[in-house]
Coordinates of C-alpha atoms in Angstrom, one line a residue:
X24 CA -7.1 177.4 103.4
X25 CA -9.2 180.5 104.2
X26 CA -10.8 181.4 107.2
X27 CA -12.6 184.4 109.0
X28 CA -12.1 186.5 111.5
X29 CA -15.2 187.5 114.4
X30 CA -15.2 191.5 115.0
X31 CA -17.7 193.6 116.9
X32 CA -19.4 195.6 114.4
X33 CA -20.5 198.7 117.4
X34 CA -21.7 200.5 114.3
X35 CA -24.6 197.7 113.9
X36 CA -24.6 196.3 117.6
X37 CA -24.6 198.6 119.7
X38 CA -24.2 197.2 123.2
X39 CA -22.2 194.5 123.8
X40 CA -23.1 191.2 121.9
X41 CA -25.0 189.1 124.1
X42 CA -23.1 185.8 123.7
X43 CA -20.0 187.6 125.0
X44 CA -21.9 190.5 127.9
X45 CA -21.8 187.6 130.9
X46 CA -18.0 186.2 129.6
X47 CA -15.9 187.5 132.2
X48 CA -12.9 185.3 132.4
X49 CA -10.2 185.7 135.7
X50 CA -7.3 185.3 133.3
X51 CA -4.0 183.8 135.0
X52 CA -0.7 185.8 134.7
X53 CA 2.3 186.1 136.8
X54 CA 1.2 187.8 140.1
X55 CA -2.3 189.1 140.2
X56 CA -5.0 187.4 138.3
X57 CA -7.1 189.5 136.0
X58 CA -10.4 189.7 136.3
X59 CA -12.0 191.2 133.2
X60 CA -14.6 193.4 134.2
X61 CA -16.7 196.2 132.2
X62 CA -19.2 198.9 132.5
X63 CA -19.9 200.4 129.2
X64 CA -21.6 203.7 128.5
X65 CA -24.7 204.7 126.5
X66 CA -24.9 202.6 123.1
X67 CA -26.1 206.2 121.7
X68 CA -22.5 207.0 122.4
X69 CA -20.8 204.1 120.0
X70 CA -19.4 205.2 117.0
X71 CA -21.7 205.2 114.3
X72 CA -22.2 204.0 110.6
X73 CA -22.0 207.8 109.2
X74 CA -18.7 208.7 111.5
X75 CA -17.2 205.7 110.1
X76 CA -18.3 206.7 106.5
X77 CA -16.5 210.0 107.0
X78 CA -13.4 208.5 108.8
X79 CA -12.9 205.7 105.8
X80 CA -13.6 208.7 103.8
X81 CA -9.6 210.0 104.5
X82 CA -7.4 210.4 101.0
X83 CA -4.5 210.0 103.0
X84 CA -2.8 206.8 105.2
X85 CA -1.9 209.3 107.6
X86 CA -5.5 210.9 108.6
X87 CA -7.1 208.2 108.0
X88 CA -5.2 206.4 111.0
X89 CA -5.1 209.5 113.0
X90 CA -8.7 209.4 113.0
X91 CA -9.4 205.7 113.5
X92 CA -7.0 205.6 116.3
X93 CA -8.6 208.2 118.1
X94 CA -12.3 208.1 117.3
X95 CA -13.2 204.7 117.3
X96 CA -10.4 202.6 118.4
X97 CA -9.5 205.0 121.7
X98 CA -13.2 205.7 122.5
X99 CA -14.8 201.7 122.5
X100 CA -11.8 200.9 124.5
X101 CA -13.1 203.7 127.1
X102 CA -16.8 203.1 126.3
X103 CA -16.7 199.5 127.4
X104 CA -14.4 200.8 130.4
X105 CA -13.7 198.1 133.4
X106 CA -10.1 196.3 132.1
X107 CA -10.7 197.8 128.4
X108 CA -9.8 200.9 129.9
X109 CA -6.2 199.7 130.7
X110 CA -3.6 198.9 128.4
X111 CA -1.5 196.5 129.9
X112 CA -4.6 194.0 130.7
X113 CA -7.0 195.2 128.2
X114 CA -6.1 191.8 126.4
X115 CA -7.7 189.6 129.0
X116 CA -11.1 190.9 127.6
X117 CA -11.8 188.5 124.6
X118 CA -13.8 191.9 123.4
X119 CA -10.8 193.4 123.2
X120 CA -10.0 191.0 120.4
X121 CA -13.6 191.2 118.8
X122 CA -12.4 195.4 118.4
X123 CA -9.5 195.0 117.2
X124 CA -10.5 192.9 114.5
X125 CA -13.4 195.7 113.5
X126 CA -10.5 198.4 113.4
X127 CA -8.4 195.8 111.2
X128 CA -11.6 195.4 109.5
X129 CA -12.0 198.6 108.6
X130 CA -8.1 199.2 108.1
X131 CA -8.6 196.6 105.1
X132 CA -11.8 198.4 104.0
X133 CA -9.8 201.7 103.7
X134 CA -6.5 199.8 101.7
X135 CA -8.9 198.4 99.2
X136 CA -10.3 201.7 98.1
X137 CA -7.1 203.4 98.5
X138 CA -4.5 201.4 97.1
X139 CA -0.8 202.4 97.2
X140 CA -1.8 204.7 100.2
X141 CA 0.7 203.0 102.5
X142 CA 2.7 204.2 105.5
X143 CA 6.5 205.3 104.4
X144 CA 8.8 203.5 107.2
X145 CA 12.5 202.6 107.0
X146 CA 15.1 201.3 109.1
X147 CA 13.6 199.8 112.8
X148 CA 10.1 201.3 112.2
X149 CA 9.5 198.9 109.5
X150 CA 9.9 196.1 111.7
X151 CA 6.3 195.1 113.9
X152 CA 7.7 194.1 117.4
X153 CA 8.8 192.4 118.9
X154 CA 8.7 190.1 116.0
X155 CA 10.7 190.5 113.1
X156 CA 8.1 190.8 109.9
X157 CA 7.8 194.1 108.2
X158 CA 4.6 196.2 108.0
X159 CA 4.9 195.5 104.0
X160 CA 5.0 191.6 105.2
X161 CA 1.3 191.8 106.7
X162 CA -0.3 194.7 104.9
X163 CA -2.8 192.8 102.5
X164 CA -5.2 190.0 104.9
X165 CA -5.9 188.3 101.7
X166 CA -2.9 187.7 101.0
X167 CA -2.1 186.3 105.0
X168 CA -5.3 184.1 103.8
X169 CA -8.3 185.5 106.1
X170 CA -11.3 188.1 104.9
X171 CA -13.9 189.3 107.4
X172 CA -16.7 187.5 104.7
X173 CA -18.3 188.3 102.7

């Protein structure tokens, strides 16, 4: 079976998708409950299609993730701000999951037209904690069975 995965596109939609901007869940952990909150920036300040362009543009797996980590993936994480802005609770913001799938999206974008352009690890830095599958294990999303369509 095949199935897709949703992503925020802040290339194309740039503010917060609509179905999602009033979704603020109090999400239930041990101790204090978070409640997801935001205040995003100017959407003249997402990244855009043409940074993106240059950024998937990279020859080599390391500047290429150098880049994405720190332009886009860093920057929408402080853009939207509120719990986004944290690391440990920036997962009780279901658009924290809706950007991570656009940088996997455009991880699998960069891997198809730069095949064999993989990271070298060895030893414990092959392993993705704290499970025990290997970067090699989950590198292709076709072959884990999911595409962001067509």
């Amino acid at each position: 079976k095949r199935f897709f995965i949703p992503y925020w596109d802040w290339t194309r939609d740039r503010s917060i998708p609509s179905w999602i901007t009033n979704y603020r869940p109090t999400v239930k952990v041990t101790g204090t409950d978070i409640v997801v909150r935001r205040n995003p920036g100017s959407s003249s300040n997402l990244p855009t299609s043409s940074q993106i362009n240059a950024i998937l543009g990279r020859t080599t797996f390391t500047s290429f993730t150098r880049d994405l980590e720190r332009e886009p993936h860093d920057f929408v994480h402080g853009w939207v701000n509120g719990t986004m802005s944290f690391i440990n609770i920036a997962p009780a913001d279901p658009l924290f999951w809706m950007h991570h799938a656009q940088i996997d999206r455009l991880w699998s974008i960069w891997q198809a037209n730069h095949p064999n352009q993989n990271p070298t690890l060895s030893g414990a830095n092959r392993i993705m904690d704290p499970w025990s599958t290997t970067e090699s294990q989950v590198r292709s999303i076709s072959a884990l069975g999911y595409s962001y369509g067509p």
